[in-house]
Each structure stands twice: as C-alpha cells, then as structure tokens.
Tab-separated table of C-alpha atoms and ligand atoms in Angstrom:
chain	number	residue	atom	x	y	z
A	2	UNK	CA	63.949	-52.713	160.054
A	3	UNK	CA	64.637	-52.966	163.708
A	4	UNK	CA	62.853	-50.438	165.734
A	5	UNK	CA	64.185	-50.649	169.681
A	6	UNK	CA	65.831	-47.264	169.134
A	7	UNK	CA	62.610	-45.361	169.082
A	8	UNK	CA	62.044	-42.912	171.736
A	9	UNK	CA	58.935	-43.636	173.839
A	10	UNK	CA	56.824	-42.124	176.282
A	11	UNK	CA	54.923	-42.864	179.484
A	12	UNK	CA	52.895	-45.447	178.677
A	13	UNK	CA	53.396	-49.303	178.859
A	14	UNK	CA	52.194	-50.741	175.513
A	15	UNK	CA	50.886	-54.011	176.273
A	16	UNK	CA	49.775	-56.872	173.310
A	17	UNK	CA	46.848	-59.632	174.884
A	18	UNK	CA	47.803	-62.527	172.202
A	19	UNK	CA	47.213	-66.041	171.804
A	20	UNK	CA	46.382	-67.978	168.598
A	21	UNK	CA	43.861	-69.975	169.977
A	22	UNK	CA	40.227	-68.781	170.308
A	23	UNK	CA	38.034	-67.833	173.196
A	24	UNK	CA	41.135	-68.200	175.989
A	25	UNK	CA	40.382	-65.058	177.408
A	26	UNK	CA	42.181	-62.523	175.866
A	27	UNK	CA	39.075	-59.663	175.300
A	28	UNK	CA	38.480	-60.695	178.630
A	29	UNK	CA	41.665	-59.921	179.507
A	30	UNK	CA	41.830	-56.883	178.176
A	31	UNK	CA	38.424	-55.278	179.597
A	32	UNK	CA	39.075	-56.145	182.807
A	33	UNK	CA	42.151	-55.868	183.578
A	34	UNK	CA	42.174	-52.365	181.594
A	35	UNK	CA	39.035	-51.629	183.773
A	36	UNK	CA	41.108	-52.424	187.279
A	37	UNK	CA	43.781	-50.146	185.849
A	38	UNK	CA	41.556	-47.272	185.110
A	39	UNK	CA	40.058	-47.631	188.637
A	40	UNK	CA	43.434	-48.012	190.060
A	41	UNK	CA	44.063	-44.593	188.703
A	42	UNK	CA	46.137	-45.289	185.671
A	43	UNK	CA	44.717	-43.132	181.886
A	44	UNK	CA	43.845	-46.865	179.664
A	45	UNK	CA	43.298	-46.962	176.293
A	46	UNK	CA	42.292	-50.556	174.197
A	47	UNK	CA	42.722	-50.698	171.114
A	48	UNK	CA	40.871	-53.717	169.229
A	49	UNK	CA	43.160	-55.173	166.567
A	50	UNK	CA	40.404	-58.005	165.643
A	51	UNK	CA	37.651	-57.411	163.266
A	52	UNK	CA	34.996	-60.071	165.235
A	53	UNK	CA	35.009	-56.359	167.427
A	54	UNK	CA	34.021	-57.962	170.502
A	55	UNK	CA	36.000	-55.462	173.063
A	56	UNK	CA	33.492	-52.875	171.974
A	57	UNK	CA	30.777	-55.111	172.659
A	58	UNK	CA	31.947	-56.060	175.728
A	59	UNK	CA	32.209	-52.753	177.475
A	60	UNK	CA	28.535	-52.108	175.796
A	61	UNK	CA	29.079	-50.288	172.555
A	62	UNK	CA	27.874	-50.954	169.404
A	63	UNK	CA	29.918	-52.526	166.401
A	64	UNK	CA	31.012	-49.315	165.191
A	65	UNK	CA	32.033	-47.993	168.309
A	66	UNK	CA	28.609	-45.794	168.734
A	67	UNK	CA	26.776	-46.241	172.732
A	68	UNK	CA	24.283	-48.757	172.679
A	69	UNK	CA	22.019	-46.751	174.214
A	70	UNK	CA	22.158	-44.049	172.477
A	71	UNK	CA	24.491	-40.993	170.907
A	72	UNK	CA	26.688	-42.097	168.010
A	73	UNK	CA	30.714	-40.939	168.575
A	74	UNK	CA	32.402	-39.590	165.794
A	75	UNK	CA	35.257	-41.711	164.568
A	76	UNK	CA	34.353	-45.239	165.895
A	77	UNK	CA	34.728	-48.444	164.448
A	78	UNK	CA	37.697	-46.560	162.745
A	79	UNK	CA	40.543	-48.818	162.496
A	80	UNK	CA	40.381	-50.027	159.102
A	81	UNK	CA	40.914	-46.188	157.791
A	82	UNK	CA	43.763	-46.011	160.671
A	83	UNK	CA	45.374	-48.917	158.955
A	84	UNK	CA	44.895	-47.705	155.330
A	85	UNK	CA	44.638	-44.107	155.297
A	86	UNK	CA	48.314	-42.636	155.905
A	87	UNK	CA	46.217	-39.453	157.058
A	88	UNK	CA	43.826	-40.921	159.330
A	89	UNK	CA	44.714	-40.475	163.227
A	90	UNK	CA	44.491	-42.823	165.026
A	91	UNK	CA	42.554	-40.558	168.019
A	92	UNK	CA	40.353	-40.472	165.979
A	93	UNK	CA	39.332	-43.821	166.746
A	94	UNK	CA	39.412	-43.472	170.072
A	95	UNK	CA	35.682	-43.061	172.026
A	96	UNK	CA	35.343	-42.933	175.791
A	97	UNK	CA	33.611	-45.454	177.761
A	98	UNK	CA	31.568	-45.403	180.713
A	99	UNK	CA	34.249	-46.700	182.934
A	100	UNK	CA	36.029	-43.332	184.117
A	101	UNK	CA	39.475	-43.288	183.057
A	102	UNK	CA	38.656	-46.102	180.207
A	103	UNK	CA	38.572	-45.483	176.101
A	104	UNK	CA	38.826	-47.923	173.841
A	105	UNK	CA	39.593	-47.861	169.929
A	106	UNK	CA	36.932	-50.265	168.733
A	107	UNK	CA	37.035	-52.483	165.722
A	108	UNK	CA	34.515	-54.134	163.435
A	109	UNK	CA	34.476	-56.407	160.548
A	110	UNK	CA	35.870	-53.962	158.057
A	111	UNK	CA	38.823	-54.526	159.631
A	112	UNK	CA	39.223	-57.766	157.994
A	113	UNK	CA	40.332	-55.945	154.915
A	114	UNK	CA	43.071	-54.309	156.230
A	115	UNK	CA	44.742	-58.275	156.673
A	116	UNK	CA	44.410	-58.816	153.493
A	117	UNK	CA	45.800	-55.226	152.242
A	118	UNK	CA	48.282	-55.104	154.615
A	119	UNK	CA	50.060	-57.438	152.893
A	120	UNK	CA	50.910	-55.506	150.043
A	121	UNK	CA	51.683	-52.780	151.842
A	122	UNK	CA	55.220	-51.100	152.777
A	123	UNK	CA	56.624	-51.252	156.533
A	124	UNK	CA	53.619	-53.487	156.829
A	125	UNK	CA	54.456	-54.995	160.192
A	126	UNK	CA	54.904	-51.574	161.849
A	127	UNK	CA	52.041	-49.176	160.603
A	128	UNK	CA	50.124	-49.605	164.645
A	129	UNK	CA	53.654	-48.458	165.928
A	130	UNK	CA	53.547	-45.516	163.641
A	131	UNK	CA	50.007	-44.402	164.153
A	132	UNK	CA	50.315	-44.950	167.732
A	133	UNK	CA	53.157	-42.649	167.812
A	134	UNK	CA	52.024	-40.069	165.466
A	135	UNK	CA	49.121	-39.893	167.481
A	136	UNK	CA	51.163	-39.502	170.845
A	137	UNK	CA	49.527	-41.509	172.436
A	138	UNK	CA	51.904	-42.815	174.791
A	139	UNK	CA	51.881	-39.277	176.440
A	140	UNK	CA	48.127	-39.620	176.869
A	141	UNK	CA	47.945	-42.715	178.700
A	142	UNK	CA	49.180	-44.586	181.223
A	143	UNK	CA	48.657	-48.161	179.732
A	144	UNK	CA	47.715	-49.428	176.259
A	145	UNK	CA	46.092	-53.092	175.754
A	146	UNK	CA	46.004	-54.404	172.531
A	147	UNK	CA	43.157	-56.964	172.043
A	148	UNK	CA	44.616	-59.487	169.063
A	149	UNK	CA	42.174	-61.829	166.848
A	150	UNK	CA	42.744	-66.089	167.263
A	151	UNK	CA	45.842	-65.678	164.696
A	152	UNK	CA	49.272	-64.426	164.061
A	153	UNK	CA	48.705	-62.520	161.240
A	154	UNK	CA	49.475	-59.586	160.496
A	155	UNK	CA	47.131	-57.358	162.326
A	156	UNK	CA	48.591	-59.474	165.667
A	157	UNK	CA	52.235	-58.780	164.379
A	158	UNK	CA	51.389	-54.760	164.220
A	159	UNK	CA	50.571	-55.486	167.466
A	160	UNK	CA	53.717	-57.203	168.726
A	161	UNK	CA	55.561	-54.294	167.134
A	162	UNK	CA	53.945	-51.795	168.318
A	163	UNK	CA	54.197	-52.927	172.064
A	164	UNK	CA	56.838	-53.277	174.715
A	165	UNK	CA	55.260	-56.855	176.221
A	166	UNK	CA	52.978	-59.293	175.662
A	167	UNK	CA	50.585	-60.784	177.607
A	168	UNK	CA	49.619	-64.033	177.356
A	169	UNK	CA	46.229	-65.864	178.620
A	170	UNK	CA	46.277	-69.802	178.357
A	171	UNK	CA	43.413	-71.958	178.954
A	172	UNK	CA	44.090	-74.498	181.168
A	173	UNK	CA	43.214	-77.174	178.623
A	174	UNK	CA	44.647	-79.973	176.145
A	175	UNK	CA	46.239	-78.320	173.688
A	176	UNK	CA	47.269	-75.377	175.790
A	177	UNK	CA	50.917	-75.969	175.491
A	178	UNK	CA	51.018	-76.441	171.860
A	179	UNK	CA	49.426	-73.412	170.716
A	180	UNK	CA	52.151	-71.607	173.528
A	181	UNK	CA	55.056	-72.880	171.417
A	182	UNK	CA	53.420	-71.805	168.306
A	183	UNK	CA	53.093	-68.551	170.036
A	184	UNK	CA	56.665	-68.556	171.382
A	185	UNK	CA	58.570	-69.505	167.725
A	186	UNK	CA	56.323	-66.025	166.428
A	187	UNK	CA	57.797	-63.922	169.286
A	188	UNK	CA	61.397	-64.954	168.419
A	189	UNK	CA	60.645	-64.580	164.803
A	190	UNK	CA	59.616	-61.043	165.720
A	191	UNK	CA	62.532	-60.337	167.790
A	192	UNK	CA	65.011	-61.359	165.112
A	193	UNK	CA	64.176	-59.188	162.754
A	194	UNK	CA	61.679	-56.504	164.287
A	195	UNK	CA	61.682	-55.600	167.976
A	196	UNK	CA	64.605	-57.583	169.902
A	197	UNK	CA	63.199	-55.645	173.403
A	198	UNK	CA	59.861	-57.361	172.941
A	199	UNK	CA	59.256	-58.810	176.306
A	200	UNK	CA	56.760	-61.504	177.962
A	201	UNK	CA	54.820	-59.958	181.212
A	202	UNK	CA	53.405	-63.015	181.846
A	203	UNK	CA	51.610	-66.051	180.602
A	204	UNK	CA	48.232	-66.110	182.580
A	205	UNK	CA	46.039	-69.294	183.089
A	206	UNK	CA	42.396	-68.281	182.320
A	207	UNK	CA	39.159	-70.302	182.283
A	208	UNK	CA	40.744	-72.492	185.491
A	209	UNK	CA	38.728	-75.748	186.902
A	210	UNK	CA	40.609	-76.400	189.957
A	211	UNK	CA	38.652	-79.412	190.763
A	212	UNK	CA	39.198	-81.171	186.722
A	213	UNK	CA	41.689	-82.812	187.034
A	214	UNK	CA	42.967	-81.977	182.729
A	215	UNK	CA	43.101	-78.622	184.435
A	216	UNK	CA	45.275	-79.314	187.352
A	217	UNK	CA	47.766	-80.967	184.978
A	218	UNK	CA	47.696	-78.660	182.339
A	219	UNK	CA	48.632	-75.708	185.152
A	220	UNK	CA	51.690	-78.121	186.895
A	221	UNK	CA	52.643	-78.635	183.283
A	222	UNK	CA	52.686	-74.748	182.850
A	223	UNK	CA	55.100	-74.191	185.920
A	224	UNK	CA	57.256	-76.731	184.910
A	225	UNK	CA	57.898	-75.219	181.853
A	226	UNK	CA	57.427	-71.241	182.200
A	227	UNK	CA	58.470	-70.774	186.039
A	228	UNK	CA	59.624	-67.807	185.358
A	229	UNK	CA	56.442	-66.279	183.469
A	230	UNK	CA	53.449	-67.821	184.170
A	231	UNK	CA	51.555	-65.185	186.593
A	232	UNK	CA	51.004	-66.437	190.244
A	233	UNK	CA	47.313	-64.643	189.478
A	234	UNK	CA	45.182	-67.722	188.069
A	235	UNK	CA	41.891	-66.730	186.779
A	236	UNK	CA	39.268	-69.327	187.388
A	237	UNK	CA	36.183	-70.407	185.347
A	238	UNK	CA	33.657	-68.239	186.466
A	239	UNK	CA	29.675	-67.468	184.725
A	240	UNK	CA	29.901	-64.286	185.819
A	241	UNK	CA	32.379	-63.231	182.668
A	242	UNK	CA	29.540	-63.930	179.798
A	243	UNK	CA	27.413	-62.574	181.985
A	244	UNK	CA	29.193	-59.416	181.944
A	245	UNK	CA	30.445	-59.425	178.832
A	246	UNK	CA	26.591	-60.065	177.462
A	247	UNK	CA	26.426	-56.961	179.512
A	248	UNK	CA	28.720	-54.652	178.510
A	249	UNK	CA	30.219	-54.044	181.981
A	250	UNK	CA	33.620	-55.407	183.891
A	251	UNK	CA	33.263	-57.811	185.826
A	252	UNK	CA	33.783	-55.285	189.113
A	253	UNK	CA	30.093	-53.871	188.071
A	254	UNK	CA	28.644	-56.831	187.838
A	255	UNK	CA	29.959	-59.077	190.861
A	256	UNK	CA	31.651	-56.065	192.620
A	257	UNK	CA	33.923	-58.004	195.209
A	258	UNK	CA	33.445	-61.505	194.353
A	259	UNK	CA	36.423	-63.792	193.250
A	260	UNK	CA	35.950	-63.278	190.026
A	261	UNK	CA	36.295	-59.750	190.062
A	262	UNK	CA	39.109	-59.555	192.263
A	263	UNK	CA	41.323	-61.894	190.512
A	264	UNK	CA	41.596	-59.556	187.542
A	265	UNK	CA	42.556	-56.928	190.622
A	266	UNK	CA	45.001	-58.879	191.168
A	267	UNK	CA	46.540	-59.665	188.040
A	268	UNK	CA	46.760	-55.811	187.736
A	269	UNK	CA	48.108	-55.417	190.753
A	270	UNK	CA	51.010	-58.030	189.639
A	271	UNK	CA	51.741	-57.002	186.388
A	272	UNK	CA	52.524	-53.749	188.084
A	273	UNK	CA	54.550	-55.589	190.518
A	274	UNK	CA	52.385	-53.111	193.576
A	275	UNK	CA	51.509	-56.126	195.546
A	276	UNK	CA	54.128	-55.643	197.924
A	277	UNK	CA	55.023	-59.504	198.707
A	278	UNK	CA	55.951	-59.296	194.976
A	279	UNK	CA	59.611	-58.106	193.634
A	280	UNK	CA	59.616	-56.753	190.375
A	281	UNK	CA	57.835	-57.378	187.756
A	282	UNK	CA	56.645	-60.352	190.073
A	283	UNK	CA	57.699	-63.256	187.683
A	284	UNK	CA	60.132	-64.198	190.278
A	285	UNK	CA	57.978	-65.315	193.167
A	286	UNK	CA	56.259	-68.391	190.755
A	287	UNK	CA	56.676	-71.071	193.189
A	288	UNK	CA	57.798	-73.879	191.258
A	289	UNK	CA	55.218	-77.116	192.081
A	290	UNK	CA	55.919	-80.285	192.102
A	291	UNK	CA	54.109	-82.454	188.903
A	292	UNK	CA	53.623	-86.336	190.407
B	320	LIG	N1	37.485	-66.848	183.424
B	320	LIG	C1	36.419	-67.111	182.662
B	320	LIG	N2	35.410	-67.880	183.155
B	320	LIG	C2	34.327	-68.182	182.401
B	320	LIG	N3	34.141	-67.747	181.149
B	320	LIG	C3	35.106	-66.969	180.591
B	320	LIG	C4	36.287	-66.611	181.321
B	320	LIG	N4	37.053	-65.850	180.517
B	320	LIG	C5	36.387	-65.733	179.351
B	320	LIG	N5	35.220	-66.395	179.393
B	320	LIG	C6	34.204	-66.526	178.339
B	320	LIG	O1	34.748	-67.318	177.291
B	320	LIG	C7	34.352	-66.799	176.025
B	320	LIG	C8	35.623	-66.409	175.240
B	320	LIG	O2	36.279	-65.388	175.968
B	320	LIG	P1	37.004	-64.186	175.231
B	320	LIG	O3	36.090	-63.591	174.209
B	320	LIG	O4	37.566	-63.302	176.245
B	320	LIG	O5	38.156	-65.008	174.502
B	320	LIG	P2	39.116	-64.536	173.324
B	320	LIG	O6	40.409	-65.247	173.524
B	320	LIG	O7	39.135	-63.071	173.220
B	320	LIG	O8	38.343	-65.135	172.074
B	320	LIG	P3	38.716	-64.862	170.516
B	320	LIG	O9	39.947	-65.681	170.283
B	320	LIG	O10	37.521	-65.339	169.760
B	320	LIG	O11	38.978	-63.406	170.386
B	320	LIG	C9	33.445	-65.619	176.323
B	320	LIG	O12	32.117	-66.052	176.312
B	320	LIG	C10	33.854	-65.185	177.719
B	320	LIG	O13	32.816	-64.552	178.432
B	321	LIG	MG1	38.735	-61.816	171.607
C-alpha cells in the first residue's frame, strides 16, 4: 500500500539509518535532537533498536526509568507499541533532562517484535500508524528515529513512518558499500511504500582528517553524493563516549568545543538556518577534486 497521501502535521519525521554498526547514528540522534531542543524546536526520539542505547545515552535506565532515581510510567514500552493494537504510543514517551527533549526508549524486548512483525498485517507501516494515532506530529517539532545496524523490519517501520532519512557514514573502508546497500533499500521502499521518502543528507561521522583512508574515503563521498553529503563533517572526537558513558550531549559535557558545535551545526544545516546555505543546504557541497 502506498501511503504519500496521508495528511501530516507539523513535525519533520526524520529516520538516523545505516546498516553498519557503531557509525554514529545514536550519536546522531542525541545530539543533534539535543541542539534542536535548545534551538527551540519540541524533539521527540524514538529508539527503534532493542540494544536501547539512546536511553542510555541521555542517562536513563534500560527501561526508560532515571538513573538516579524515580521510575516513569510507560518506559521501555515499544515492544507493547508494536504488538498491542491498543497501546499508545505516548505512552512510551518519558521526558529527559534536556528541556524541550523526550525520548521513547527501547530495550531488548524489542527484539521480539522483529521477529513477530513478520507475521503480522501492514507490517511495514505499524510506527506510521502509532505515530499518527498518537498525534504526535502536532506535539513536536522534530522526530528522530534511532534504527538498529540492519534493515529489517523495525528500520523499514522507520523509513515508512518518516519523511527523510538521515544518513551518518564513517569515513572508513567499507563506507561506500554498506551506502549502496543502504541506497537499493530506500528505492525498494519507495517503489512500493513511500515514493516521497527523501535523503536530508548523508553525514561523515567519526572523521580523521589527518588518516589519510579517511581523507579518501570523504573525496570518494563527494564524488559520488555531491548533492547529499552534508558540508557539516563530524570529526573523531573522545569527548562522544565520554558523554555518552555519561548520559549527557555533548554541549554539557564540552559546552563550546568543536565537538559540540559541529552537531550545532549539522542542525543548523539540516534546517537550512545557516544563512550562507540555500535550502535544504545540499546545494552548496563544493565538489573536491580526488587526485
Ligand atoms: N564523532 C565521534 N567521535 C568519536 N567517537 C564517536 C563519535 N561518534 C560516535 N562515537 C562513538 O562510537 C561508538 C558507536 O557510536 P554510536 O553508538 O553512536 O553508533 P551507532 O551507529 O548508533 O551504533 P549501532 O549500530 O551499534 O547502533 C560509541 O562509543 C560512540 O560514543
Ligand atoms: Mg545505535
């Protein structure tokens, strides 16, 4: 069933995917969703993969309760979301103590719902419903989706149920293989499920400017996707575990170093507010020369 007819609200629905592991993406999604809350925008995160880390990061326990203390009703709810027609998904929903920021966290029970989902009717589009139901679009300004290392079909809920994807690639071997991979799902998806599906960007994460694997991995990247990959590069910085370990965005925890502001500015890009950039800013990637 194709689904681009749907009415829809306020808020940008936006799905942090990549099948390879530990590229960035809950990374991603904390920060930059922690930017946009402080930039004044309502942000919800939703967790879509059961290893639950976006909880974790922004320092709640698996289950969604505060690590230091009160349990909140309903987190650590997604499983029911996904199986229980009756189950809201605000209910899942817990604040955080970024102001502005809630997240819908996830834990392993969620692994379940892969398997059951497959069984199960209008599989690929139960997120979309929920989300809907749930009006959740009117509450927010911006939605991240945080998707597991796989396009299964937790991560194709999540390509369904949003308007663009964001992509973080490791500046690495291997980085452009796993993008094709990635880029054959998304036209799969937009044959048959959600033609409007669109990319905001593919954003190079974990950057070494001085290794020289990294350097041509990133030419490699313009050469290819001029027209997507973000001009915002986010380099390797210890600071990221560190906050993760933490529970905090990076903006707590090195408040005005690079690290922090390059997830500033990837916000500020995707929004296309960063007045040197037109649009969406895709069209400002200066194409560089690979020798
Ligand atoms: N720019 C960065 N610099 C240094 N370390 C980083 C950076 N981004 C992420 N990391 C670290 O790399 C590890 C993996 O990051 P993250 O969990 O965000 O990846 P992921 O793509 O969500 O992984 P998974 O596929 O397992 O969900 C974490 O320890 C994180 O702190
Ligand atoms: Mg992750």
């Amino acid at each position: 069933m194709v689904m681009d007819n749907m009415k829809t609200g306020s808020a940008d629905i936006t799905a942090v995917v990549q099948e390879k592991g530990g590229v960035g993406k809950t990374t991603t999604v904390i920060n930059l969703g922690a930017w946009y809350a402080r930039l004044g925008h309502r942000t919800l995160l939703i967790d879509l993969d059961p290893q639950g880390n976006l909880g974790k990061g922004l320092g709640l326990a698996p289950g969604g309760s505060r690590a230091s203390g009160a349990r909140r009703e309903g987190g650590g709810a997604m499983y029911r979301v996904f199986r229980d027609p009756d189950y809201g998904l605000e209910r899942a929903v817990v604040q955080t103590d970024v102001p502005g920021l809630d997240v819908a966290p996830a834990d392993n029970g969620l692994e379940a719902a892969e398997v059951e989902l497959i069984l199960a009717l209008s599989r690929e589009s139960v997120l979309r419903r929920k989300i809907e139901a749930a009006g959740l679009r009117e509450r927010y300004d911006r939605i991240l989706l945080d998707c597991r290392p796989s396009l299964g079909v937790l991560t194709v809920n999540a390509m369904v149920a949003a308007d663009q994807l964001l992509i973080p690639v490791e500046t690495q071997y291997f980085a452009l293989e796993a993008l094709e991979t990635l880029m054959d799902v998304l036209k799969g998806v937009r044959e048959t499920l959600h033609p409007g599906l669109r990319v905001a960007g593919i954003v190079p994460t974990k950057h070494e400017a001085r290794v020289r694997v990294c350097q041509v991995t990133l030419d490699l990247l313009r050469q290819r996707y001029p027209q997507l990959l973000t001009q915002t590069v986010i380099r390797k910085f210890v600071a990221f575990p560190e906050a993760q370990l933490r529970g905090l965005p990076i903006y707590t925890v090195a408040p005005g170093s690079e690290a922090a502001e390059a997830y500033r500015a990837l916000a500020l890009e995707l929004d296309g507010a960063s007045g040197d950039v037109p649009g969406n800013g895709r069209a400002l990637t200066a194409p560089v020369a690979v020798g």
